[in-house]
Structures are given as structure tokens and as C-alpha cells.
Amino acid sequence: MSASENMSIDPEEKYSEILQKLPGRHKQCRVLIDFFSTPGQIPASIFIHGNSATGKTLTVKTVLDGLKIEYVHLSCVEFDTPGLLAAKIASNLNGEYLQLSSSHNCSSLMELVENLQAASKIKNDPFVIVLDRAERLREMPSTVIPALLKLREISNMNVCVILISDLLWDRFYHGKMRFCKPLISLFFPQYTKTECLEIIRSRKPEGVDDAFYCSYTSILLRVLYRFCRDLNELLYMANQHFVLVKKLSNDQRTIFITLQPHLKAATQNVHLRQGIQQNQNVDQKAPNSSLISAVTAMELPYYAKFLLMAAFLASFNSPKHDRRLFAKHHGMQRKKAATSRKTVKRSSLIVGPKPFNFERLTAIFHSIADTPYLITTNLCAQLATLVNLHLITKVGFSGLSNPKFKCAVGLDFIKAVGRTVDFNVQRYIMEDF
Amino acid sequence: METSSMSKGVFVYRGKRSKGGRKSRSPNKSSPRKIRKTREEEGLGYSQETWYPAYKCVLMSLEDQVQNLYTDMFAQLLENVSVFLGRTSSTAINEIPTAVVLTGINLPDHAVIFEAVEKKLIDDISPHVVLLSSRTCSTARHLFGQILNKCQFGDSEMEIESAEDSDDIETPQLRKRATKCTFSEISLWYKNQGSDKPVIVVLTDFEAFTPSVVEDFIYLASEYKSEVPVALVFGVATTETTVHCALPHRIMSRLAMETFATKNSKDVLSHLINEVILSSKCLFRIGGTVFKMLTDIFLFYDFSIQSFLQKFKFCMLNHFAKRGVFAVYCKDDLTVDFMTSKDVAKSIVPKLKSFRLFVEQHRGQEKLDLLTNDDHIKETVIRLENELLDHFDYFLVGLKCLHEMTASLPQHPLGRQVSDLYFEAVSKKIWEMPEYLKCASLWKHLSGTELEEQLDRILLILEGASNELAGLNEWIADITIVNAKLKRIFTGQRSASCSPKKQNKAAELSGLSRTQLQQQLKELSKSSPVQNKFELVRNEALELVDKMFRSLLRPPREMPLHELMLFDDLELAKKELMGNSRLALNKALFNPHHYLKCKCCEQKYEEGISTSFPDVCISYHLHLEFMKHINLYDWLQSFNLIVERNAEEEEDSPVSTETQARFTQSIADMQFLGFIKPTSRKADHVLRLTWGNNCA
């Protein structure tokens, strides 16, 4: 009763503290507060969705903490079987309600329900189960999601299940859940630019002048917000680049001039998390050189390069062209073939690599790489290495007798590889680009 | 211990291991690498041989040098990684610090790198360093289990596994080894152990990990960041884009990555060759052709330093096993002195081709002595071997000097590396090669400063080696004199500006008509160019250097007894180190004696098919005679003819069931080996799949 009295005295003031902690999420916060502020009538289940870095988990946790409601927060990635999930919930529940030191072996949802029933007899305070990354529940038996959603009905306890996910509810739906839907679905939209700015400013490093940080962040966001709206990424960028301007005076122009080359590079590799030292190197190079530098950085042995190219040719050319491409005396090509080639042309590079067998690979390898030896064990080991590095992938479970492979690298990459050994791969592809 | 039979035919022996024995084993000994090494050394059965201690000594010194080399090479990388992880794990940031170590695609070498990384991180940052490979981490929970085990019990997996086998009771704590666990158990353990050092997880082969496992791990690690500080090290063999491709953005945003690259493996190899293999410290000398083969395997096939070293060691062992005591002979070693003269005379030495040639050079009494007098033979052998060893050291110094002179030439006629020179120079007179002559002609175009620099560098090399090799001193003296002359010219030239003579000529030419000018120029071209002072000195210097190379680079391969010191058996090395599975298969089928070494099949190829061949070999031989389609009935008849050759020959006798069974078995084998396959067109025919001349 005391709680409701408090609320009637000054509801806004009490919750303003919570709201303050969550800039940009006031609307969602209010909704949640409405649900949980009257302990007797909390909803049985809530589904929260929205992109990553939109404050879903943070909001739920802050609200529940602020309202002093008992809850357990767990991630479905870690507790990925119903047993583990139940055990974790039960151990928290027992700690709070039954004052048992350890959960007495709760290993299934049924036992969890029994535990909840026992708890409800002792006291009927609200208890909230927050399940993060709820999309993982779909990988559990199909009964788990319905059971969790109807936990209140089954256990007769004042319990609420909050599912948090990146996906829409539609993605959770399957046949067995026809009459089973979370009561409330709450969407968390992306932060707007001003909200981002506000949040980044609230994470200001200590001992930095307010006005200076303000102008720094507004410059940063003006450039980067067009390329990236992810709050985490923007925060990371703000931290990374702050080192560069730390010692400057508060002058928009100088800050911008110092930051400009770095930000330009940063627009190229947002989300790559490459650290700032490398950014400086990148902007000195020509724009197209990144792939070539990747090839040279990888430094494959000579025959491995040919093996890779042979694999590429084998998976993008149809076997019927092999004779024409690789045999020495292939004879004239018939006209009919030339016209029918057009249909092949469009498909192969778009459709993707086709599987080929080991024999064909070695045949092509020998015709393009001038080796004095036949296939040696060293070469076979090299093929295994390439498969291990995911440059060539093994297809299916054909076992030892007749393994099949696919080439997993793209045309640009293979062209760069070919250039390093003076081999024009394009000449051998029955395609025009 | 009793033997119990599970199901019929399988007997389970429970391992018997004394308690004391296991405990006495020190933890560092249990690392699998070391066990393998000792097994290699002991299992060869050579340990009783006289040369074995010396061989082992050479091997140890080689391994020590390689280890030092590795330590030097990785020092910078390790320092960078450790500084990065130390910095980021001490300051509170939102992301998980992640060091991406680009290791190069030479997979066998990664173990060495990560061993060093682990050691460095344990020393510098935190005791909780966990090395994980993808084989043991098929699911996220296996991965957590591995982390927990390694943090709790250290790296003593072997001991605990053996504990499970044995019957005696261990402490319950050791007994409980979770292969699977959840992250909260790790966090619980971390809370109990008390220190606040980060847990560093090293994923040694990032490419082979299932991305979803790594994803889950990173997600949870960042969720638990406040409770368990985690730092990551990814070993990436290709490029860092692999990480970007494997992990989705949601996960990437939880990492703060920095990339570190190891040295280019080609550089590592040339470093290894220059510092270890072609140094006077290495007591095993490898011949040019075999050495070239080893480097070719490295460059063309695998880029793996480890396998290069393994092959090198293999050559070493072979050489020592073949040549015995003489191979490891060195100046301070007394093993040969202990041998009686008779042993020396009877041993392989007199049979060597180079020794026989040496004997042929002598006449009269000397020749007779060399053939019959045991004491004299022994003395000569020791003298020759000493000479050879001395010369080899000079040879290496000469090679370095030559490399200094040739490395910077355009188009590199003699190659870029010292090893390129070695391949040729060790067996041939390098100064007679056209490439050398080309170099020599290029040297004539060197400018004064270049020449001066090169002479300085050569002097540096010679002086560095002259402490041990007294014979170098005269060359040093000569080169110093020439160098000084060169320097004097330069200081003189700089003071006097352009020569007045040339200016006059230019002035003369400018005032002439066209025909006169033509005349003048013709005359000028006819008169031989007057050599100035610098050119004279340059020629002198080049002649001197050339003379030095001719003396230092006398090919060791042409000296007597070189077989004892140089391992140059290319055939053997090729056979053993360049495995060719198909060739081996064909060889085995065509001539089973090659592998079986049985008496019955001992014959030449020409004699055709023998009855004593294994069935599959007979079938193979027969199938070579058929065309594309093979009629099974014909095949069976010919098979029967050969198998029953010794039996009395009766026309139209039915094939015995035993022969039929043998034939069917051999056909099945042939099909399994991929020589034939059944066709759907004709039921009693098979299709032949291989063509061409068989390689015998």
C-alpha cells in the first residue's frame, strides 16, 4: 500500500530519476513504468524488439531497478537448453523467495513451474524474467516459447516474462503457437541524431571541457552520421578520435582540420574496428589497392596460387568447356556452340561456384601450371591447407573416395592472385564481363 | 592384471601405471611436442652407433640456434601484442581488446609462434592464458569448458587423462573435469580465485572455428565484462578481412581490434639460411642440389619453416648414418684419432670416388702408400679433411663477399640471396659461369662511391671473420690499400673541378662546320678512350676482388673427400621428401618387389608377369593390355592362365572357384584404387580409367 501512496503523492518526480538515466527512451520508459508501477497488475508477457544498440536491455533493467521489482536477467545464448534456463531462473527465485541456499535440482521447465507454484504460496510479489536474445529460444523445443508466455497461467504466480530480441514477432511464429502471442509488443526505434549526440556527450571522459567536447562531437557526428547510425559504433569512433584533438583549443575550425583526414578514412571502414593508426596508412594508398594489398599480404606459395586459380576455373567453367580451354589440339569450335554459349554466360558468375572433383582440379592445375612433377603429397597438403583457410571449401560428405570442392574466393581476388604470377585468369573464363 | 573380453574378440587391457611414476613426471615434460621429440630421437635405433653422440650434439646446437633465431624474430611482435593487451586491459573500455595476429599461411609454424605468445603473455600480463584450437571447441559450451579447465588446472591435460585410466582414487577436485560448462561457471571461478588479472583467450586457428561459436563467446564475454575481464588474441592465417567476414556487425561492435603481422616467411627463411645454415657454426654441410630442392619445396609448396627444418634434419640424419664418424669430424674432435688405422683403411673412405681421383693424381711410391699403407691413409685422410673443413669456412666468407657485390646489381644475374649463390658455387667454379661474367662486366660500370661502399662492406665481412681465419688477413691488407687509393682519388677530384682538357675540346667542336664536325667526331671515336686515374684504380680493385673470389670460392665439391662432408644425394632426398602417391601406387602394382623385397618376385620388368605376384598386381598388368572397355570374362581367362600356369595345361578346363574368388577380390581392389569402373551399358564390361605409359 505504501508504494501506491508514494505514487499518488508525486508520480512524476519519483520516475524522473529513472527517465534521466535513459535519454531518448522516455516514451518506451513511460510505457514500461505504467505496466510495472502497480504490482498487482503486471502483464504476463512483454515482447521488446528493435535494432541492436537501441537501449532495449538497458531500459528494462533501469526501470525494474528503479521500481525495485525482483527480476532475473539471462541471455538465451548462454542458457541454451530449457534445463539450463529453468535451473538459472529457479536458483534466482529460490534465493529471493524460498531462502534456499541452492536450487534443489531444477532441470526442466516442469520443475520450474513447481518451484514457482511453491514460491507463490509464500508471497505474491511480482517477479520478472528478462530473456535477452530471445531469438535463440526458437532453437529449443517448440514448446518452450508457449510455456514461457503462459508461465503466469500455469504457475499461478505473479510472474512476467520479457522477451528481448532484434527480430519481429513474426519470425518466432510457428504452427504450434497459434493461440500464443505476447500480450504486449514494444518497439524500440533507432536513436535520432540529437539523441545520439546527447548520449555521446553524457559519456564524456573525465576532466574535459564541456563546450570543447560539445563541438568535437557535433563535428564528428556531422561527418559520420550519414554513414553509420549505430550508437555503439559512434561511441567507439568518438573515443578513438578524441586522442587526436585532446590538446587543441576550442576552435571548431582547427578541430575540423585536424580530424578531417581521419574521418575521411573512417567513413571507409566504419564497423571494421581497425584502430586509428591504420586509418592513417589507408588514406595514403590508392583506393583500389586494398584488395591487391590483401593478396600480397597473404603471400601464398607459388603452386598454391595456381591451385587456387585452377579451383576457380573449375568451379566457374562448365566441364564441357575444359577440352577447348586446356587441351592443346582442341580443334575448331562449332558455330552452334558459340550461340548457345550466351545462356551459359550470364549464369555462372552470378549463380556462384559449382562443385568439382579432385581429378578435374589436378587436370586443370597441370595444364595451367607448368610443373615438372605430378601431383605430390606436398601439393595435396597444400590443397588441405587451402581448404582449412576457407579459400576452397569442401562440399558434402562424400568422404575419402571422391571428395568434391568449391572455390570460395571472388573474381577480383583471383585476378589479383593471377597478376602476381603473370597469369591472366580472365582468358580462361568462358564469360564476358 | 586380468584380461576381460568385451564382445567376442576384443580384449581390453587396463593400463598399469604406478602412482609414483606419474607424479614424478614434471609438468613441463608433458607437453606433447617434447614427447614427440624424444620419441623421434630414441626410436631410430641409432643410439648405439659411434657417431650418434656427435650427431646429437650437432642437432642440439642447430636446434638451439633456431630457437634463438625465433626468439629474436618474434621479440618485436610479442612486445607489441603484450603492450597492446596490457594497455587496453588496464584501462576500462567498453570493448573487448582483441589482438589479431596475422601468422601467414604456413600452418605448421603456428605452434611455435603461439607457444612464444603464451609464454610472453603469462610473463607480462596475466597467468590466465588459454590456448584454444578449433578441434576441441565444436560448440560454445565446449569452448567454455576448455577455458575453465585450463584456467583451473593449468595445461596438465596429459596427467589428468592418465589419471582417469588408472584405478587409484584422486582428489575429487581433479576428478571433476567439465568438458562443457556455461559462462557463469567461469565467472564463479574467477570470483573465487581472487586476482583481477584478465583472462586471455588465444584462438590459434581462427579460420577453422565455427563463426557462431566465436560469436556466442564474444557476446557472453562482453556481457560478463564487469565480472570477468577477457582479452582475445586471434591467430589469423590469411588477412584480417576474414574476421570481418566471419563475425556480424553486432559482434564486431563489441571488439576493439588491432592487427599485428608476423614477419614475411620468405624473409624468415633467408634469415635462417644466412644466420644458421650457412654459418660456420652449423657442422652439417648440405650440397647445392639438395639444398635447392629444399628451398624450392619451401617457396613453391608450403612456406613452412618447420617443415623445412624437418627436412633439413632428415638429410642430416641420413648423411650421418651413411658416412658414420667421418661426417661429424671436426678439428677439435678426437673420435677419428681413436680409430685404428686399419678401421680407417677398411672403412668407406678409400672407396670414395673423390679419394680415388686424388690417389690417381699421385705417382710411384706415394700412390702405393695411399693404396696399401694403412697409417699413411689415415694421416692423409685426416689432413685432407682438415683442409676441406678449413676451406669451407673460407668459402662461406667468400660467398658473403660475392653476395655483397652482386646483390645490388640490376636484374640480379646471380640471384638475390646468398643461398642462390651457394647452390651454384658449391659444386661449380662460379667464375666460369656466364652469369658471373655478366656481373663482372656490370661491375665495370660502378661509380666511385658505389665501389667504395662495397669495398668497405667486404672489408667489414672479412674483418669480422679474420679472428678465426688467419688466411684472410692478406686479402684485408690488399683491399685496404686499393680502397685507400680510391679514396685519395676522390678527395683529389673534388678539389679540382672539371678537367680543362674536356672544356677545350668542347670549345673546339662548337666552332666547326658540319662536315668538319663529323670528321672530328670520327677521329675522336677511333682513338681509344683514355683511362683516367679512377678507371685505373677501379680495374685494379676489380681484378683484386676477382682474384680473391677465385681463391676463396674454390668449389668444395671438387676437393677430395667432399662426399664425407657434403650431403648431396638428390635421388634419395627426392624419393623420401617429395612423396608422390600415384607414382608409388603404380610402382607397387607394376613391380611389387620394389616394396615387398621378397625373393619370389625378384626379377626385371621385362620378364613380364610372374605367378608369384599378388593378385591385384596380376590384374593390373593384364588390364594394361586392354582397350577402353574390358570384358570381364576375357580378363578372368587371362588371369586364370597366369595363376594356373604351373598346373597342367588343359584346354577349356573350367576356372576353379578359388581363382574366381581371387579374381573378384582383385577386381574390387582395382575399382577401389580408381583404375576401373563399371558401366551401365554392358553388364559384363568395365571401363578403364587410366591411360598412358605406366611409370615403372
mmCIF file of C-alpha atoms in Angstrom, chain B residues 383-574:
data_model
loop_
_atom_site.group_PDB
_atom_site.id
_atom_site.type_symbol
_atom_site.label_atom_id
_atom_site.label_comp_id
_atom_site.label_asym_id
_atom_site.label_seq_id
_atom_site.Cartn_x
_atom_site.Cartn_y
_atom_site.Cartn_z
ATOM 1 C CA ARG B 383 94.958 -33.980 -43.403
ATOM 2 C CA LEU B 384 92.544 -33.768 -46.300
ATOM 3 C CA GLU B 385 89.554 -33.488 -44.086
ATOM 4 C CA ASN B 386 91.186 -30.684 -42.144
ATOM 5 C CA GLU B 387 91.941 -28.886 -45.352
ATOM 6 C CA LEU B 388 88.410 -29.295 -46.521
ATOM 7 C CA LEU B 389 86.950 -28.015 -43.296
ATOM 8 C CA ASP B 390 89.243 -25.010 -43.311
ATOM 9 C CA HIS B 391 88.441 -24.253 -46.861
ATOM 10 C CA PHE B 392 84.735 -24.450 -46.263
ATOM 11 C CA ASP B 393 84.884 -21.653 -43.743
ATOM 12 C CA TYR B 394 86.787 -19.503 -46.228
ATOM 13 C CA PHE B 395 84.271 -20.484 -48.841
ATOM 14 C CA LEU B 396 81.378 -19.172 -46.773
ATOM 15 C CA VAL B 397 83.140 -15.873 -46.177
ATOM 16 C CA GLY B 398 83.871 -15.576 -49.879
ATOM 17 C CA LEU B 399 80.233 -16.278 -50.636
ATOM 18 C CA LYS B 400 79.123 -13.442 -48.396
ATOM 19 C CA CYS B 401 81.543 -11.056 -50.068
ATOM 20 C CA LEU B 402 80.336 -12.093 -53.505
ATOM 21 C CA HIS B 403 76.763 -11.616 -52.384
ATOM 22 C CA GLU B 404 77.653 -8.115 -51.267
ATOM 23 C CA MET B 405 78.953 -7.380 -54.752
ATOM 24 C CA THR B 406 76.119 -8.979 -56.716
ATOM 25 C CA ALA B 407 73.022 -8.296 -54.658
ATOM 26 C CA SER B 408 72.604 -4.707 -55.781
ATOM 27 C CA LEU B 409 73.217 -5.277 -59.492
ATOM 28 C CA PRO B 410 70.358 -4.684 -61.919
ATOM 29 C CA GLN B 411 68.354 -7.815 -62.803
ATOM 30 C CA HIS B 412 70.301 -9.881 -60.267
ATOM 31 C CA PRO B 413 72.195 -12.181 -62.641
ATOM 32 C CA LEU B 414 73.372 -14.318 -59.737
ATOM 33 C CA GLY B 415 70.212 -14.124 -57.661
ATOM 34 C CA ARG B 416 69.203 -12.050 -54.688
ATOM 35 C CA GLN B 417 70.038 -14.349 -51.822
ATOM 36 C CA VAL B 418 73.230 -15.868 -50.513
ATOM 37 C CA SER B 419 71.580 -19.246 -50.931
ATOM 38 C CA ASP B 420 71.217 -18.641 -54.685
ATOM 39 C CA LEU B 421 74.978 -18.245 -54.884
ATOM 40 C CA TYR B 422 75.524 -21.276 -52.714
ATOM 41 C CA PHE B 423 73.522 -23.607 -54.963
ATOM 42 C CA GLU B 424 75.922 -22.940 -57.803
ATOM 43 C CA ALA B 425 79.199 -22.158 -56.179
ATOM 44 C CA VAL B 426 79.374 -25.243 -54.024
ATOM 45 C CA SER B 427 79.685 -27.611 -56.945
ATOM 46 C CA LYS B 428 80.868 -25.498 -59.854
ATOM 47 C CA LYS B 429 83.560 -22.931 -60.465
ATOM 48 C CA ILE B 430 81.335 -19.934 -60.244
ATOM 49 C CA TRP B 431 83.777 -17.631 -62.009
ATOM 50 C CA GLU B 432 83.385 -19.666 -65.175
ATOM 51 C CA MET B 433 79.659 -19.253 -65.303
ATOM 52 C CA PRO B 434 78.193 -16.769 -67.828
ATOM 53 C CA GLU B 435 76.185 -15.117 -65.041
ATOM 54 C CA TYR B 436 79.359 -14.331 -63.171
ATOM 55 C CA LEU B 437 80.932 -12.875 -66.298
ATOM 56 C CA LYS B 438 77.875 -10.706 -66.751
ATOM 57 C CA CYS B 439 78.244 -9.481 -63.193
ATOM 58 C CA ALA B 440 81.887 -8.763 -63.797
ATOM 59 C CA SER B 441 81.047 -6.650 -66.813
ATOM 60 C CA LEU B 442 78.445 -4.784 -64.782
ATOM 61 C CA TRP B 443 80.978 -4.055 -62.086
ATOM 62 C CA LYS B 444 82.968 -2.096 -64.629
ATOM 63 C CA HIS B 445 80.173 0.452 -64.678
ATOM 64 C CA LEU B 446 80.138 1.021 -60.961
ATOM 65 C CA SER B 447 80.555 4.581 -59.835
ATOM 66 C CA GLY B 448 83.295 5.527 -57.463
ATOM 67 C CA THR B 449 81.102 5.902 -54.423
ATOM 68 C CA GLU B 450 79.331 2.607 -55.027
ATOM 69 C CA LEU B 451 82.579 0.768 -55.404
ATOM 70 C CA GLU B 452 83.922 2.393 -52.309
ATOM 71 C CA GLU B 453 80.883 1.386 -50.296
ATOM 72 C CA GLN B 454 81.076 -2.183 -51.499
ATOM 73 C CA LEU B 455 84.740 -2.458 -50.709
ATOM 74 C CA ASP B 456 84.037 -1.085 -47.264
ATOM 75 C CA ARG B 457 81.356 -3.699 -46.696
ATOM 76 C CA ILE B 458 83.579 -6.508 -47.941
ATOM 77 C CA LEU B 459 86.288 -5.330 -45.592
ATOM 78 C CA LEU B 460 83.779 -5.406 -42.770
ATOM 79 C CA ILE B 461 82.859 -9.014 -43.547
ATOM 80 C CA LEU B 462 86.465 -10.094 -43.878
ATOM 81 C CA GLU B 463 87.494 -8.387 -40.668
ATOM 82 C CA GLY B 464 84.583 -9.954 -38.852
ATOM 83 C CA ALA B 465 85.755 -13.413 -39.859
ATOM 84 C CA SER B 466 89.504 -12.821 -39.662
ATOM 85 C CA ASN B 467 89.715 -13.631 -35.975
ATOM 86 C CA GLU B 468 89.237 -17.273 -36.711
ATOM 87 C CA LEU B 469 90.561 -17.439 -40.235
ATOM 88 C CA ALA B 470 94.091 -16.115 -40.411
ATOM 89 C CA GLY B 471 94.313 -16.598 -44.162
ATOM 90 C CA LEU B 472 92.025 -13.644 -44.728
ATOM 91 C CA ASN B 473 94.495 -11.109 -43.425
ATOM 92 C CA GLU B 474 96.437 -10.701 -46.668
ATOM 93 C CA TRP B 475 93.243 -10.058 -48.580
ATOM 94 C CA ILE B 476 92.260 -7.482 -46.000
ATOM 95 C CA ALA B 477 95.592 -5.751 -46.398
ATOM 96 C CA ASP B 478 95.355 -5.689 -50.206
ATOM 97 C CA ILE B 479 91.821 -4.420 -50.288
ATOM 98 C CA THR B 480 92.574 -1.742 -47.725
ATOM 99 C CA ILE B 481 95.375 -0.435 -49.937
ATOM 100 C CA VAL B 482 93.148 -0.269 -53.014
ATOM 101 C CA ASN B 483 90.365 1.291 -51.050
ATOM 102 C CA ALA B 484 92.688 3.940 -49.733
ATOM 103 C CA LYS B 485 93.840 4.698 -53.288
ATOM 104 C CA LEU B 486 90.258 5.084 -54.366
ATOM 105 C CA LYS B 487 89.551 7.463 -51.550
ATOM 106 C CA ARG B 488 92.588 9.522 -52.352
ATOM 107 C CA ILE B 489 91.464 9.976 -55.938
ATOM 108 C CA PHE B 490 88.113 11.180 -54.793
ATOM 109 C CA THR B 491 89.432 13.788 -52.434
ATOM 110 C CA GLY B 492 91.769 14.947 -55.243
ATOM 111 C CA GLN B 493 88.966 15.069 -57.810
ATOM 112 C CA ARG B 494 86.675 17.033 -55.656
ATOM 113 C CA SER B 495 89.215 19.816 -55.252
ATOM 114 C CA ALA B 496 89.936 20.045 -58.984
ATOM 115 C CA SER B 497 86.704 20.751 -60.812
ATOM 116 C CA CYS B 498 86.013 19.702 -64.384
ATOM 117 C CA SER B 499 89.136 18.780 -66.308
ATOM 118 C CA PRO B 500 90.336 21.679 -68.527
ATOM 119 C CA LYS B 501 91.098 19.366 -71.412
ATOM 120 C CA LYS B 502 87.499 18.431 -71.988
ATOM 121 C CA GLN B 503 86.376 22.031 -71.903
ATOM 122 C CA ASN B 504 88.839 22.863 -74.621
ATOM 123 C CA LYS B 505 87.533 20.061 -76.741
ATOM 124 C CA ALA B 506 84.015 21.291 -76.368
ATOM 125 C CA ALA B 507 85.087 24.750 -77.389
ATOM 126 C CA GLU B 508 86.895 23.365 -80.436
ATOM 127 C CA LEU B 509 83.843 21.437 -81.558
ATOM 128 C CA SER B 510 81.463 24.333 -81.252
ATOM 129 C CA GLY B 511 83.192 26.464 -83.867
ATOM 130 C CA LEU B 512 83.218 23.880 -86.690
ATOM 131 C CA SER B 513 81.066 23.364 -89.752
ATOM 132 C CA ARG B 514 79.031 20.218 -90.078
ATOM 133 C CA THR B 515 81.466 18.188 -92.202
ATOM 134 C CA GLN B 516 84.370 19.223 -90.054
ATOM 135 C CA LEU B 517 82.480 18.248 -87.013
ATOM 136 C CA GLN B 518 81.743 14.850 -88.495
ATOM 137 C CA GLN B 519 85.415 14.375 -89.253
ATOM 138 C CA GLN B 520 86.389 15.418 -85.804
ATOM 139 C CA LEU B 521 83.926 13.095 -84.159
ATOM 140 C CA LYS B 522 85.089 10.158 -86.250
ATOM 141 C CA GLU B 523 88.620 10.740 -85.163
ATOM 142 C CA LEU B 524 87.571 11.026 -81.574
ATOM 143 C CA SER B 525 85.737 7.731 -81.743
ATOM 144 C CA LYS B 526 88.712 5.939 -83.269
ATOM 145 C CA SER B 527 91.166 6.987 -80.623
ATOM 146 C CA SER B 528 90.753 4.664 -77.638
ATOM 147 C CA PRO B 529 89.280 6.382 -74.630
ATOM 148 C CA VAL B 530 91.988 7.497 -72.318
ATOM 149 C CA GLN B 531 91.581 5.877 -68.987
ATOM 150 C CA ASN B 532 91.635 8.326 -66.183
ATOM 151 C CA LYS B 533 93.035 7.689 -62.774
ATOM 152 C CA PHE B 534 89.791 6.445 -61.317
ATOM 153 C CA GLU B 535 89.258 3.879 -64.029
ATOM 154 C CA LEU B 536 92.737 2.521 -63.497
ATOM 155 C CA VAL B 537 92.159 2.095 -59.793
ATOM 156 C CA ARG B 538 88.745 0.598 -60.389
ATOM 157 C CA ASN B 539 90.195 -2.009 -62.681
ATOM 158 C CA GLU B 540 92.854 -2.761 -60.165
ATOM 159 C CA ALA B 541 90.251 -3.161 -57.441
ATOM 160 C CA LEU B 542 88.049 -5.374 -59.570
ATOM 161 C CA GLU B 543 90.941 -7.583 -60.535
ATOM 162 C CA LEU B 544 91.849 -7.944 -56.913
ATOM 163 C CA VAL B 545 88.319 -8.846 -55.923
ATOM 164 C CA ASP B 546 88.071 -11.304 -58.765
ATOM 165 C CA LYS B 547 91.304 -12.931 -57.690
ATOM 166 C CA MET B 548 90.005 -13.166 -54.159
ATOM 167 C CA PHE B 549 86.816 -14.864 -55.280
ATOM 168 C CA ARG B 550 88.758 -17.346 -57.359
ATOM 169 C CA SER B 551 90.794 -18.318 -54.365
ATOM 170 C CA LEU B 552 88.058 -18.308 -51.719
ATOM 171 C CA LEU B 553 85.294 -19.792 -53.812
ATOM 172 C CA ARG B 554 87.132 -22.890 -54.996
ATOM 173 C CA PRO B 555 84.194 -25.295 -55.089
ATOM 174 C CA PRO B 556 84.306 -27.682 -52.110
ATOM 175 C CA ARG B 557 82.575 -30.261 -54.259
ATOM 176 C CA GLU B 558 85.742 -30.629 -56.328
ATOM 177 C CA MET B 559 88.022 -31.257 -53.404
ATOM 178 C CA PRO B 560 88.944 -34.780 -52.310
ATOM 179 C CA LEU B 561 86.777 -36.374 -49.618
ATOM 180 C CA HIS B 562 83.949 -33.917 -50.211
ATOM 181 C CA GLU B 563 81.488 -36.802 -50.005
ATOM 182 C CA LEU B 564 82.225 -37.121 -46.329
ATOM 183 C CA MET B 565 81.270 -33.595 -45.582
ATOM 184 C CA LEU B 566 78.679 -32.585 -48.149
ATOM 185 C CA PHE B 567 75.350 -34.323 -48.355
ATOM 186 C CA ASP B 568 74.422 -34.242 -51.981
ATOM 187 C CA ASP B 569 72.298 -37.309 -52.579
ATOM 188 C CA LEU B 570 69.499 -35.722 -54.573
ATOM 189 C CA GLU B 571 67.925 -39.017 -55.571
ATOM 190 C CA LEU B 572 67.448 -40.132 -52.002
ATOM 191 C CA ALA B 573 66.189 -36.754 -50.871
ATOM 192 C CA LYS B 574 63.724 -36.593 -53.721
#
